[in-house]
C-alpha atoms as an extended CHARMM CRD file, in Angstrom:
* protein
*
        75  EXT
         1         1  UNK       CA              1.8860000000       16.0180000000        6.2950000000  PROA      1               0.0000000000
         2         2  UNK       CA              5.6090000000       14.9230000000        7.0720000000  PROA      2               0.0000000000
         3         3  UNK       CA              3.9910000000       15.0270000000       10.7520000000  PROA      3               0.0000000000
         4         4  UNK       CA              1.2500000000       13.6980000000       11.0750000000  PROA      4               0.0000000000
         5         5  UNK       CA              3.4280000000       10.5990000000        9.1850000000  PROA      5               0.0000000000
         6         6  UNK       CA              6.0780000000       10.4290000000       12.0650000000  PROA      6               0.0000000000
         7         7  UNK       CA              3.5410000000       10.7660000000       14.8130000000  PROA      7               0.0000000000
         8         8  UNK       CA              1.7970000000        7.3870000000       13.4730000000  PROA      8               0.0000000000
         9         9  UNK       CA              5.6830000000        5.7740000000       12.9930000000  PROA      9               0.0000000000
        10        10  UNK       CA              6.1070000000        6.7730000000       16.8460000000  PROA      10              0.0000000000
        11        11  UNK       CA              2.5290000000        5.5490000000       18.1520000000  PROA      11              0.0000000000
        12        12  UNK       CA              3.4190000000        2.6010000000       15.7770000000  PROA      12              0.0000000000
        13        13  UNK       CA              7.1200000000        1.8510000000       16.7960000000  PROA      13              0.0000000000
        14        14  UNK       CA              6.0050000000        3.4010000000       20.6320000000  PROA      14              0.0000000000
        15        15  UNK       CA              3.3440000000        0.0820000000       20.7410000000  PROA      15              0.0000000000
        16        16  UNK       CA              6.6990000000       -2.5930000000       20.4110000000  PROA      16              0.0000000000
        17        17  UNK       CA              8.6070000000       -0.6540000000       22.5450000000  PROA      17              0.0000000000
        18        18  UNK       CA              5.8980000000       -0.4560000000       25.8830000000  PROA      18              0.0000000000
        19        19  UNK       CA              5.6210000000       -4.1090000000       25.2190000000  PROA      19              0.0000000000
        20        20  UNK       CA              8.8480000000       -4.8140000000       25.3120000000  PROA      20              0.0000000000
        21        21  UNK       CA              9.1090000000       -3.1880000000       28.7660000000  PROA      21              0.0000000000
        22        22  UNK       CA              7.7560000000       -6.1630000000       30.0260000000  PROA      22              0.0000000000
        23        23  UNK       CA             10.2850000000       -8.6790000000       31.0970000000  PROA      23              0.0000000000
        24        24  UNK       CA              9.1960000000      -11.6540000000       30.1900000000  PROA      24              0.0000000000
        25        25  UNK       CA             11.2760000000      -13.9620000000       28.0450000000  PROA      25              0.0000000000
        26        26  UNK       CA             11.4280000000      -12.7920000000       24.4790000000  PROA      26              0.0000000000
        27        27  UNK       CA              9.0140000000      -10.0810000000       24.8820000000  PROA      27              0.0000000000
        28        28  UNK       CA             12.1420000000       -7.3470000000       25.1200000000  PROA      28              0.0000000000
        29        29  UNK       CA             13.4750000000       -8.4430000000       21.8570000000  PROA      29              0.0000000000
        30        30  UNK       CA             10.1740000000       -6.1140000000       20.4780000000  PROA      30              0.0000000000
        31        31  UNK       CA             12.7460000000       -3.2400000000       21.4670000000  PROA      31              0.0000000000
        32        32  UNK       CA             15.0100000000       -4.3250000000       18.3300000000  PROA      32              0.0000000000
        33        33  UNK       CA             12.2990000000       -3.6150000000       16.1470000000  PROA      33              0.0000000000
        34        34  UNK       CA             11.0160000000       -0.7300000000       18.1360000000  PROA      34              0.0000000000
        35        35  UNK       CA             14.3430000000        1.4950000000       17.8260000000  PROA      35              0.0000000000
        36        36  UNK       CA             14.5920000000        1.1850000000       14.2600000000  PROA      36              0.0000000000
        37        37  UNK       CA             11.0200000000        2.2120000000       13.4780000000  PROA      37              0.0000000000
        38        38  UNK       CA             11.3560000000        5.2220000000       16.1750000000  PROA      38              0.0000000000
        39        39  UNK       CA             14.6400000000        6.4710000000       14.2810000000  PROA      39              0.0000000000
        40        40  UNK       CA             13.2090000000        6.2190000000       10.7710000000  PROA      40              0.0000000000
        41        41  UNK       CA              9.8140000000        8.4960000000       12.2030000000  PROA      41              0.0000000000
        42        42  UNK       CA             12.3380000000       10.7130000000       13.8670000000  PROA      42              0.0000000000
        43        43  UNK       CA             14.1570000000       11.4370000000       10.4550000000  PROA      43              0.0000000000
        44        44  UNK       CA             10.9210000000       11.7950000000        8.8740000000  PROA      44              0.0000000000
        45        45  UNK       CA              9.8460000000       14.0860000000       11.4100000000  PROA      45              0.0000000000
        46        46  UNK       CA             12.9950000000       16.2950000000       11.0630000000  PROA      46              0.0000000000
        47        47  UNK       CA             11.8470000000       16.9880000000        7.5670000000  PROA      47              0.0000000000
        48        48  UNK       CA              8.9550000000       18.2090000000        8.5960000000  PROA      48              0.0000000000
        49        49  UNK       CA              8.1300000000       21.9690000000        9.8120000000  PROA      49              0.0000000000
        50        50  UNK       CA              6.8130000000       20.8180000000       13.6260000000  PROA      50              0.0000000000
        51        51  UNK       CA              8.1150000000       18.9110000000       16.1690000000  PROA      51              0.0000000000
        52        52  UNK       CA              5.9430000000       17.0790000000       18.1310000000  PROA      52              0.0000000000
        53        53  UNK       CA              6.6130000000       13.9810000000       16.1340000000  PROA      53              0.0000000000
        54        54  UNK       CA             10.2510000000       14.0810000000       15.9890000000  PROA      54              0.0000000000
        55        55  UNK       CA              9.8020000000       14.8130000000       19.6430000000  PROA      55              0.0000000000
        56        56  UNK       CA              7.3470000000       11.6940000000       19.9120000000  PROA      56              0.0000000000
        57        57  UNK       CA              9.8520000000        9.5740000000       17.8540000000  PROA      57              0.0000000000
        58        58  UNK       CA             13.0200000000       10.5490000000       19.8690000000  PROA      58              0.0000000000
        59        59  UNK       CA             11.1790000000        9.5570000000       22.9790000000  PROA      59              0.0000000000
        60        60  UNK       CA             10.4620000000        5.9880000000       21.7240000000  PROA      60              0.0000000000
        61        61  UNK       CA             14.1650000000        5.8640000000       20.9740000000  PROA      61              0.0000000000
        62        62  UNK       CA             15.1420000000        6.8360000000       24.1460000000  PROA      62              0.0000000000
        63        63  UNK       CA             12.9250000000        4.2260000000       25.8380000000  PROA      63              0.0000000000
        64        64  UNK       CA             14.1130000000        1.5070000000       24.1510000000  PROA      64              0.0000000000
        65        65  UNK       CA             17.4910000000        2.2990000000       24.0080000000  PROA      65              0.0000000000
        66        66  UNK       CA             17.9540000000        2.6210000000       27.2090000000  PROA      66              0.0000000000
        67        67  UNK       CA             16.1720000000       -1.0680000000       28.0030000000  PROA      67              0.0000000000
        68        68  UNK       CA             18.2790000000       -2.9710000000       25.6130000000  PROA      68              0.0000000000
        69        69  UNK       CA             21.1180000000       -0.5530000000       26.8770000000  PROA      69              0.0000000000
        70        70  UNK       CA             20.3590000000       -1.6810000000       30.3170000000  PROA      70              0.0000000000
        71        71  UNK       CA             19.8830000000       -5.4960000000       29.8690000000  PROA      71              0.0000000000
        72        72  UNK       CA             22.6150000000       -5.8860000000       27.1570000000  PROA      72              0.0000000000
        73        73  UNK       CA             19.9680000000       -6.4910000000       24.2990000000  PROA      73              0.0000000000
        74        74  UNK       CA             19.5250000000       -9.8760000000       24.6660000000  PROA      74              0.0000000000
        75        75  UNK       CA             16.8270000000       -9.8410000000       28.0170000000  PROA      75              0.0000000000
């Protein structure tokens, strides 16, 4: 159950952070939201017995991480 739960948080927080790709002004901000959502699924899918959504989740985090890594969080 803990799964299927952080495999909807990382569809969910994977949505803002694909959008947020896009660089057009303002639309990267999305990634602020995005990386919190992805690390709360990601703790919720540690609890759980799989790992295909803590996998999911850590990929999100990745993602955006590394684009407000990149640009310095504000672009």
């Amino acid at each position: 159950m803990l799964n299927l739960v952080s495999i909807l948080i990382g569809l969910f927080a994977g949505l803002f952070a694909l959008v947020g790709v896009i660089p057009f002004p303002l639309v990267p901000l999305l990634n602020w939201i995005a990386f919190p959502i992805a690390l709360v699924g990601a703790v919720i899918g540690m609890l759980s017995s799989s790992n295909s959504g803590r996998n999911l989740n850590l990929l999100v985090l990745v993602i955006s991480g590394l684009r407000l890594f990149l640009t310095g969080g504000l672009i």
